[in-house]
CSV table of N, CA and C in Angstrom, one decimal:
chain,number,residue,atom,x,y,z
A,22,VAL,N,191.0,-124.2,184.8
A,22,VAL,CA,191.8,-123.7,183.8
A,22,VAL,C,192.0,-124.6,182.6
A,23,SER,N,192.0,-125.9,182.9
A,23,SER,CA,192.2,-126.8,181.8
A,23,SER,C,190.9,-126.9,180.9
A,24,ILE,N,189.8,-126.7,181.5
A,24,ILE,CA,188.5,-126.7,180.7
A,24,ILE,C,188.5,-125.4,179.8
A,25,TRP,N,188.9,-124.3,180.4
A,25,TRP,CA,189.0,-123.1,179.6
A,25,TRP,C,189.9,-123.2,178.4
A,26,LEU,N,191.1,-123.8,178.7
A,26,LEU,CA,192.1,-124.0,177.6
A,26,LEU,C,191.6,-124.9,176.6
A,27,GLN,N,190.9,-126.0,177.0
A,27,GLN,CA,190.3,-126.9,176.1
A,27,GLN,C,189.3,-126.2,175.2
A,28,ASN,N,188.4,-125.5,175.8
A,28,ASN,CA,187.4,-124.7,175.0
A,28,ASN,C,188.0,-123.7,174.1
A,29,TYR,N,189.0,-123.0,174.6
A,29,TYR,CA,189.7,-122.0,173.7
A,29,TYR,C,190.3,-122.7,172.5
A,30,TRP,N,191.0,-123.8,172.8
A,30,TRP,CA,191.7,-124.5,171.7
A,30,TRP,C,190.7,-125.1,170.7
A,31,MET,N,189.6,-125.7,171.2
A,31,MET,CA,188.6,-126.3,170.3
A,31,MET,C,187.9,-125.2,169.4
A,32,VAL,N,187.6,-124.0,170.1
A,32,VAL,CA,187.0,-123.0,169.3
A,32,VAL,C,187.9,-122.4,168.2
A,33,GLU,N,189.2,-122.3,168.6
A,33,GLU,CA,190.2,-121.9,167.6
A,33,GLU,C,190.3,-122.8,166.5
A,34,VAL,N,190.3,-124.1,166.7
A,34,VAL,CA,190.4,-125.1,165.7
A,34,VAL,C,189.1,-125.0,164.8
A,35,ALA,N,188.0,-124.9,165.4
A,35,ALA,CA,186.7,-124.8,164.7
A,35,ALA,C,186.7,-123.5,163.8
A,36,GLN,N,187.1,-122.4,164.3
A,36,GLN,CA,187.1,-121.1,163.6
A,36,GLN,C,188.1,-121.2,162.4
A,37,LYS,N,189.3,-121.8,162.6
A,37,LYS,CA,190.3,-121.9,161.5
A,37,LYS,C,189.7,-122.9,160.4
A,38,SER,N,189.0,-123.9,160.8
A,38,SER,CA,188.4,-124.8,159.9
A,38,SER,C,187.3,-124.1,159.0
A,39,VAL,N,186.5,-123.3,159.7
A,39,VAL,CA,185.4,-122.6,159.0
A,39,VAL,C,186.1,-121.5,158.1
A,40,TYR,N,187.1,-120.9,158.5
A,40,TYR,CA,187.8,-119.9,157.6
A,40,TYR,C,188.4,-120.6,156.4
A,41,GLY,N,189.0,-121.7,156.6
A,41,GLY,CA,189.5,-122.5,155.4
A,41,GLY,C,188.4,-122.9,154.5
A,42,ILE,N,187.3,-123.3,155.0
A,42,ILE,CA,186.2,-123.7,154.2
A,42,ILE,C,185.6,-122.5,153.4
A,43,ARG,N,185.5,-121.4,154.1
A,43,ARG,CA,185.0,-120.2,153.4
A,43,ARG,C,185.9,-119.7,152.3
A,44,MET,N,187.2,-119.8,152.5
A,44,MET,CA,188.2,-119.4,151.5
A,44,MET,C,188.1,-120.3,150.3
A,45,HIS,N,188.0,-121.6,150.6
A,45,HIS,CA,187.9,-122.6,149.5
A,45,HIS,C,186.6,-122.4,148.7
A,46,LEU,N,185.5,-122.1,149.4
A,46,LEU,CA,184.3,-121.9,148.7
A,46,LEU,C,184.4,-120.6,147.9
A,47,PHE,N,184.9,-119.6,148.4
A,47,PHE,CA,185.1,-118.3,147.7
A,47,PHE,C,185.9,-118.5,146.4
A,48,THR,N,187.0,-119.2,146.6
A,48,THR,CA,187.9,-119.5,145.4
A,48,THR,C,187.2,-120.4,144.4
A,49,HIS,N,186.4,-121.3,144.9
A,49,HIS,CA,185.6,-122.2,144.0
A,49,HIS,C,184.6,-121.4,143.2
A,50,LEU,N,183.9,-120.5,143.9
A,50,LEU,CA,182.9,-119.6,143.2
A,50,LEU,C,183.5,-118.7,142.2
A,51,GLN,N,184.7,-118.2,142.4
A,51,GLN,CA,185.4,-117.4,141.5
A,51,GLN,C,185.8,-118.1,140.2
A,52,LYS,N,186.0,-119.4,140.3
A,52,LYS,CA,186.4,-120.2,139.1
A,52,LYS,C,185.2,-120.7,138.3
A,53,LEU,N,184.0,-120.6,138.8
A,53,LEU,CA,182.8,-121.1,138.1
A,53,LEU,C,182.5,-120.3,136.9
A,54,PRO,N,182.0,-120.9,135.8
A,54,PRO,CA,181.6,-120.1,134.6
A,54,PRO,C,180.4,-119.2,134.9
A,55,ILE,N,180.3,-118.2,134.0
A,55,ILE,CA,179.2,-117.3,134.2
A,55,ILE,C,177.8,-118.0,134.0
A,56,THR,N,177.8,-119.0,133.2
A,56,THR,CA,176.5,-119.7,133.0
A,56,THR,C,176.0,-120.3,134.3
A,57,PHE,N,176.9,-120.7,135.2
A,57,PHE,CA,176.4,-121.2,136.5
A,57,PHE,C,175.6,-120.1,137.2
A,58,PHE,N,176.1,-118.9,137.2
A,58,PHE,CA,175.4,-117.8,137.9
A,58,PHE,C,174.1,-117.3,137.1
A,59,ASP,N,174.1,-117.5,135.8
A,59,ASP,CA,173.0,-117.2,135.0
A,59,ASP,C,171.8,-118.1,135.3
A,60,LYS,N,172.1,-119.4,135.6
A,60,LYS,CA,171.0,-120.4,135.8
A,60,LYS,C,170.4,-120.3,137.2
A,61,ARG,N,171.1,-119.6,138.2
A,61,ARG,CA,170.6,-119.6,139.5
A,61,ARG,C,170.3,-118.1,140.0
A,62,GLN,N,169.3,-118.0,140.9
A,62,GLN,CA,169.0,-116.7,141.4
A,62,GLN,C,170.1,-116.3,142.4
A,63,HIS,N,170.4,-115.0,142.5
A,63,HIS,CA,171.4,-114.5,143.4
A,63,HIS,C,171.0,-114.9,144.8
A,64,GLY,N,169.7,-114.8,145.1
A,64,GLY,CA,169.3,-115.1,146.5
A,64,GLY,C,169.5,-116.5,146.9
A,65,GLU,N,169.4,-117.4,145.9
A,65,GLU,CA,169.6,-118.8,146.2
A,65,GLU,C,171.1,-119.1,146.5
A,66,LEU,N,172.0,-118.4,145.7
A,66,LEU,CA,173.4,-118.6,146.0
A,66,LEU,C,173.8,-118.0,147.3
A,67,MET,N,173.3,-116.8,147.6
A,67,MET,CA,173.6,-116.1,148.8
A,67,MET,C,173.1,-116.9,150.0
A,68,SER,N,171.9,-117.5,149.9
A,68,SER,CA,171.3,-118.3,150.9
A,68,SER,C,172.1,-119.5,151.2
A,69,ARG,N,172.6,-120.2,150.1
A,69,ARG,CA,173.4,-121.4,150.2
A,69,ARG,C,174.7,-121.0,150.9
A,70,VAL,N,175.4,-120.0,150.5
A,70,VAL,CA,176.7,-119.6,151.0
A,70,VAL,C,176.5,-119.2,152.5
A,71,THR,N,175.6,-118.3,152.8
A,71,THR,CA,175.5,-117.8,154.2
A,71,THR,C,174.9,-118.8,155.1
A,72,ASN,N,173.8,-119.4,154.8
A,72,ASN,CA,173.2,-120.4,155.7
A,72,ASN,C,174.0,-121.6,155.9
A,73,ASP,N,174.5,-122.2,154.8
A,73,ASP,CA,175.3,-123.4,155.0
A,73,ASP,C,176.6,-123.2,155.8
A,74,MET,N,177.2,-122.0,155.5
A,74,MET,CA,178.4,-121.7,156.3
A,74,MET,C,178.1,-121.5,157.7
A,75,GLU,N,177.0,-120.8,158.0
A,75,GLU,CA,176.6,-120.6,159.4
A,75,GLU,C,176.3,-121.9,160.1
A,76,ASN,N,175.6,-122.8,159.4
A,76,ASN,CA,175.3,-124.1,159.9
A,76,ASN,C,176.6,-124.9,160.3
A,77,VAL,N,177.6,-124.8,159.3
A,77,VAL,CA,178.9,-125.5,159.6
A,77,VAL,C,179.6,-124.9,160.7
A,78,SER,N,179.6,-123.5,160.8
A,78,SER,CA,180.3,-122.8,161.9
A,78,SER,C,179.7,-123.1,163.2
A,79,SER,N,178.3,-123.1,163.3
A,79,SER,CA,177.7,-123.3,164.6
A,79,SER,C,177.9,-124.8,165.0
A,80,THR,N,177.8,-125.7,164.1
A,80,THR,CA,178.0,-127.1,164.4
A,80,THR,C,179.5,-127.4,164.9
A,81,LEU,N,180.4,-126.8,164.2
A,81,LEU,CA,181.8,-127.0,164.6
A,81,LEU,C,182.1,-126.4,166.0
A,82,ASN,N,181.6,-125.1,166.2
A,82,ASN,CA,181.8,-124.4,167.4
A,82,ASN,C,181.2,-125.1,168.6
A,83,SER,N,180.0,-125.7,168.4
A,83,SER,CA,179.3,-126.2,169.6
A,83,SER,C,179.5,-127.7,169.7
A,84,SER,N,179.8,-128.4,168.7
A,84,SER,CA,179.9,-129.9,168.7
A,84,SER,C,181.3,-130.5,168.9
A,85,VAL,N,182.3,-129.8,168.5
A,85,VAL,CA,183.7,-130.4,168.6
A,85,VAL,C,184.0,-130.8,170.0
A,86,ILE,N,183.7,-129.9,171.0
A,86,ILE,CA,184.0,-130.2,172.4
A,86,ILE,C,183.2,-131.3,172.9
A,87,GLN,N,181.9,-131.3,172.5
A,87,GLN,CA,181.0,-132.3,173.0
A,87,GLN,C,181.3,-133.7,172.4
A,88,ILE,N,181.7,-133.7,171.2
A,88,ILE,CA,182.0,-135.0,170.5
A,88,ILE,C,183.2,-135.6,171.2
A,89,LEU,N,184.3,-134.8,171.4
A,89,LEU,CA,185.5,-135.3,172.0
A,89,LEU,C,185.2,-135.8,173.4
A,90,SER,N,184.4,-135.1,174.2
A,90,SER,CA,184.1,-135.5,175.6
A,90,SER,C,183.2,-136.7,175.6
A,91,SER,N,182.3,-136.8,174.6
A,91,SER,CA,181.4,-137.9,174.5
A,91,SER,C,182.1,-139.2,174.1
A,92,VAL,N,183.1,-139.1,173.2
A,92,VAL,CA,183.9,-140.3,172.8
A,92,VAL,C,184.7,-140.8,174.0
A,93,LEU,N,185.3,-139.9,174.8
A,93,LEU,CA,186.1,-140.3,175.9
A,93,LEU,C,185.2,-140.9,177.0
A,94,THR,N,184.0,-140.3,177.2
A,94,THR,CA,183.0,-140.9,178.2
A,94,THR,C,182.6,-142.3,177.7
A,95,PHE,N,182.3,-142.4,176.4
A,95,PHE,CA,181.8,-143.7,175.9
A,95,PHE,C,182.9,-144.8,176.1
A,96,ILE,N,184.1,-144.5,175.9
A,96,ILE,CA,185.2,-145.4,176.0
A,96,ILE,C,185.3,-145.8,177.5
A,97,GLY,N,185.2,-144.8,178.4
A,97,GLY,CA,185.3,-145.1,179.8
A,97,GLY,C,184.1,-146.0,180.3
A,98,ILE,N,182.9,-145.7,179.9
A,98,ILE,CA,181.7,-146.5,180.3
A,98,ILE,C,181.8,-147.9,179.7
A,99,LEU,N,182.3,-148.0,178.4
A,99,LEU,CA,182.4,-149.3,177.8
A,99,LEU,C,183.4,-150.2,178.6
A,100,GLY,N,184.5,-149.6,179.0
A,100,GLY,CA,185.5,-150.3,179.9
A,100,GLY,C,184.8,-150.8,181.2
A,101,VAL,N,184.1,-149.9,181.8
A,101,VAL,CA,183.4,-150.3,183.1
A,101,VAL,C,182.4,-151.4,182.8
A,102,MET,N,181.6,-151.3,181.7
A,102,MET,CA,180.6,-152.3,181.4
A,102,MET,C,181.2,-153.7,181.1
A,103,ILE,N,182.3,-153.7,180.4
A,103,ILE,CA,183.0,-154.9,180.1
A,103,ILE,C,183.5,-155.5,181.4
A,104,TYR,N,184.0,-154.7,182.3
A,104,TYR,CA,184.5,-155.2,183.6
A,104,TYR,C,183.4,-155.8,184.4
A,105,LEU,N,182.2,-155.1,184.5
A,105,LEU,CA,181.1,-155.6,185.3
A,105,LEU,C,180.4,-156.8,184.7
A,106,SER,N,180.1,-156.8,183.4
A,106,SER,CA,179.4,-157.9,182.8
A,106,SER,C,179.6,-157.9,181.3
A,107,PRO,N,180.6,-158.7,180.8
A,107,PRO,CA,180.8,-158.8,179.4
A,107,PRO,C,179.6,-159.2,178.5
A,108,LEU,N,178.8,-160.1,179.0
A,108,LEU,CA,177.6,-160.6,178.3
A,108,LEU,C,176.6,-159.4,178.1
A,109,MET,N,176.3,-158.7,179.2
A,109,MET,CA,175.4,-157.6,179.1
A,109,MET,C,175.9,-156.5,178.1
A,110,THR,N,177.2,-156.3,178.1
A,110,THR,CA,177.9,-155.3,177.3
A,110,THR,C,177.6,-155.7,175.8
A,111,VAL,N,177.8,-157.0,175.5
A,111,VAL,CA,177.6,-157.5,174.1
A,111,VAL,C,176.1,-157.3,173.7
A,112,LEU,N,175.2,-157.6,174.6
A,112,LEU,CA,173.8,-157.5,174.3
A,112,LEU,C,173.4,-156.0,174.1
A,113,THR,N,174.0,-155.2,174.9
A,113,THR,CA,173.7,-153.7,174.8
A,113,THR,C,174.3,-153.2,173.4
A,114,LEU,N,175.5,-153.7,173.1
A,114,LEU,CA,176.1,-153.2,171.8
A,114,LEU,C,175.3,-153.7,170.6
A,115,LEU,N,174.6,-154.8,170.7
A,115,LEU,CA,173.8,-155.3,169.6
A,115,LEU,C,172.7,-154.3,169.1
A,116,ILE,N,172.3,-153.4,170.0
A,116,ILE,CA,171.2,-152.5,169.7
A,116,ILE,C,171.7,-151.4,168.8
A,117,ILE,N,173.0,-151.1,168.8
A,117,ILE,CA,173.6,-150.0,168.1
A,117,ILE,C,173.3,-150.0,166.6
A,118,PRO,N,173.4,-151.2,165.9
A,118,PRO,CA,173.1,-151.2,164.5
A,118,PRO,C,171.6,-150.8,164.2
A,119,VAL,N,170.7,-151.2,165.0
A,119,VAL,CA,169.3,-150.8,164.9
A,119,VAL,C,169.1,-149.3,165.0
A,120,MET,N,169.8,-148.7,165.9
A,120,MET,CA,169.8,-147.3,166.1
A,120,MET,C,170.4,-146.6,164.9
A,121,VAL,N,171.5,-147.1,164.4
A,121,VAL,CA,172.1,-146.5,163.2
A,121,VAL,C,171.2,-146.5,162.0
A,122,LEU,N,170.5,-147.6,161.8
A,122,LEU,CA,169.6,-147.8,160.7
A,122,LEU,C,168.4,-146.8,160.8
A,123,GLY,N,167.9,-146.6,162.0
A,123,GLY,CA,166.8,-145.7,162.3
A,123,GLY,C,167.3,-144.2,162.0
A,124,LEU,N,168.5,-143.9,162.4
A,124,LEU,CA,169.1,-142.6,162.1
A,124,LEU,C,169.2,-142.3,160.7
A,125,LYS,N,169.7,-143.3,159.9
A,125,LYS,CA,169.8,-143.2,158.5
A,125,LYS,C,168.5,-142.9,157.8
A,126,TRP,N,167.5,-143.7,158.3
A,126,TRP,CA,166.1,-143.5,157.7
A,126,TRP,C,165.6,-142.1,158.0
A,127,ILE,N,165.8,-141.6,159.2
A,127,ILE,CA,165.3,-140.2,159.5
A,127,ILE,C,166.1,-139.2,158.7
A,128,THR,N,167.4,-139.4,158.6
A,128,THR,CA,168.2,-138.5,157.8
A,128,THR,C,167.8,-138.4,156.4
A,129,ARG,N,167.5,-139.5,155.8
A,129,ARG,CA,167.1,-139.5,154.4
A,129,ARG,C,165.8,-138.7,154.2
A,130,ARG,N,164.8,-138.9,155.1
A,130,ARG,CA,163.5,-138.3,155.1
A,130,ARG,C,163.6,-136.8,155.3
A,131,THR,N,164.4,-136.4,156.3
A,131,THR,CA,164.5,-135.0,156.6
A,131,THR,C,165.4,-134.2,155.6
A,132,SER,N,166.3,-134.9,154.9
A,132,SER,CA,167.2,-134.1,153.9
A,132,SER,C,166.3,-133.6,152.8
A,133,VAL,N,165.3,-134.3,152.4
A,133,VAL,CA,164.4,-133.7,151.4
A,133,VAL,C,163.7,-132.4,151.8
A,134,PHE,N,163.3,-132.4,153.1
A,134,PHE,CA,162.7,-131.2,153.6
A,134,PHE,C,163.7,-130.1,153.8
A,135,PHE,N,164.9,-130.4,154.1
A,135,PHE,CA,166.0,-129.4,154.3
A,135,PHE,C,166.3,-128.8,152.9
A,136,LYS,N,166.4,-129.6,151.9
A,136,LYS,CA,166.7,-129.0,150.6
A,136,LYS,C,165.5,-128.1,150.1
A,137,GLU,N,164.3,-128.5,150.4
A,137,GLU,CA,163.2,-127.7,150.0
A,137,GLU,C,163.2,-126.4,150.8
A,138,GLN,N,163.6,-126.4,152.1
A,138,GLN,CA,163.7,-125.2,152.9
A,138,GLN,C,164.7,-124.3,152.3
A,139,GLN,N,165.9,-124.8,151.9
A,139,GLN,CA,166.9,-124.0,151.4
A,139,GLN,C,166.5,-123.4,150.1
A,140,ARG,N,165.8,-124.1,149.3
A,140,ARG,CA,165.2,-123.6,148.0
A,140,ARG,C,164.3,-122.4,148.3
A,141,ASN,N,163.4,-122.6,149.3
A,141,ASN,CA,162.4,-121.6,149.6
A,141,ASN,C,163.1,-120.3,150.2
A,142,ILE,N,164.1,-120.5,151.0
A,142,ILE,CA,164.9,-119.4,151.5
A,142,ILE,C,165.5,-118.6,150.4
A,143,GLY,N,166.1,-119.4,149.5
A,143,GLY,CA,166.7,-118.7,148.3
A,143,GLY,C,165.8,-117.9,147.5
A,144,ASP,N,164.5,-118.5,147.3
A,144,ASP,CA,163.5,-117.7,146.6
A,144,ASP,C,163.2,-116.4,147.3
A,145,VAL,N,163.0,-116.5,148.6
A,145,VAL,CA,162.6,-115.3,149.4
A,145,VAL,C,163.8,-114.3,149.3
A,146,GLU,N,165.0,-114.7,149.5
A,146,GLU,CA,166.1,-113.8,149.5
A,146,GLU,C,166.3,-113.2,148.1
A,147,GLY,N,166.1,-114.0,147.1
A,147,GLY,CA,166.2,-113.5,145.7
A,147,GLY,C,165.1,-112.4,145.5
A,148,PHE,N,163.9,-112.7,145.9
A,148,PHE,CA,162.9,-111.7,145.8
A,148,PHE,C,163.2,-110.4,146.6
A,149,ILE,N,163.7,-110.5,147.8
A,149,ILE,CA,164.1,-109.4,148.6
A,149,ILE,C,165.2,-108.6,147.9
A,150,GLU,N,166.2,-109.3,147.4
A,150,GLU,CA,167.3,-108.7,146.7
A,150,GLU,C,166.9,-107.9,145.5
A,151,GLU,N,166.0,-108.5,144.7
A,151,GLU,CA,165.5,-107.9,143.5
A,151,GLU,C,164.7,-106.7,143.8
A,152,THR,N,163.9,-106.8,144.9
A,152,THR,CA,163.0,-105.7,145.3
A,152,THR,C,163.9,-104.5,145.8
A,153,VAL,N,164.8,-104.8,146.7
A,153,VAL,CA,165.7,-103.7,147.2
A,153,VAL,C,166.5,-103.1,146.1
A,154,SER,N,167.1,-103.9,145.3
A,154,SER,CA,168.0,-103.4,144.3
A,154,SER,C,167.2,-102.7,143.2
A,155,GLY,N,165.9,-103.0,143.0
A,155,GLY,CA,165.1,-102.3,142.0
A,155,GLY,C,164.3,-101.2,142.5
A,156,GLN,N,164.5,-100.8,143.7
A,156,GLN,CA,163.7,-99.7,144.3
A,156,GLN,C,163.9,-98.4,143.6
A,157,SER,N,165.2,-98.1,143.2
A,157,SER,CA,165.4,-96.8,142.4
A,157,SER,C,164.6,-96.8,141.1
A,158,MET,N,164.6,-97.9,140.4
A,158,MET,CA,163.8,-98.0,139.2
A,158,MET,C,162.3,-97.8,139.4
A,159,VAL,N,161.8,-98.5,140.5
A,159,VAL,CA,160.4,-98.4,140.8
A,159,VAL,C,160.1,-96.9,141.2
A,160,LYS,N,160.9,-96.2,141.9
A,160,LYS,CA,160.6,-94.8,142.3
A,160,LYS,C,160.7,-93.9,141.1
A,161,VAL,N,161.6,-94.2,140.1
A,161,VAL,CA,161.7,-93.4,138.9
A,161,VAL,C,160.4,-93.5,138.1
A,162,PHE,N,159.8,-94.6,138.0
A,162,PHE,CA,158.6,-94.8,137.3
A,162,PHE,C,157.4,-94.6,138.1
A,163,SER,N,157.5,-94.2,139.4
A,163,SER,CA,156.4,-93.9,140.3
A,163,SER,C,155.5,-95.1,140.4
A,164,GLN,N,156.0,-96.3,140.5
A,164,GLN,CA,155.2,-97.5,140.6
A,164,GLN,C,155.3,-98.1,142.0
A,165,ASP,N,155.7,-97.4,143.0
A,165,ASP,CA,156.0,-98.0,144.3
A,165,ASP,C,154.7,-98.4,145.0
A,166,GLU,N,153.5,-97.9,144.6
A,166,GLU,CA,152.2,-98.3,145.2
A,166,GLU,C,151.9,-99.7,144.7
A,167,ARG,N,152.3,-100.0,143.4
A,167,ARG,CA,151.9,-101.3,142.8
A,167,ARG,C,152.8,-102.4,143.4
A,168,VAL,N,154.1,-102.1,143.8
A,168,VAL,CA,155.0,-103.1,144.3
A,168,VAL,C,154.6,-103.4,145.7
């Protein structure tokens, strides 16, 4: 029962957080000048809003519980390690900065690819939006074979 309550509470917290972020984003988009929208394709904006929010939502929904339980597990294991061998604990903890540096390096390299992927998805979604919204015009001029 306690695990179910924990999951329910964490999912509720995650969903409320995502809702707040979505509302903040929508309010922010409403305040932007028209030139902002003129400089960007609609598909790129839609891709950014939908994909990024979906990524945030899935991360919060799946990770919040795991992060909390992992932190508690880490603290417990660290306590046992210190009790068993303080010297080995210190030696083990010295590896963490190397791991963090490696993670930062990987993150920097992959963020370039992620940004390129988002740009490509925006281009495709923009093309699809323009094609779908322009279908009536294409049909009017009987050019649907050329498209």
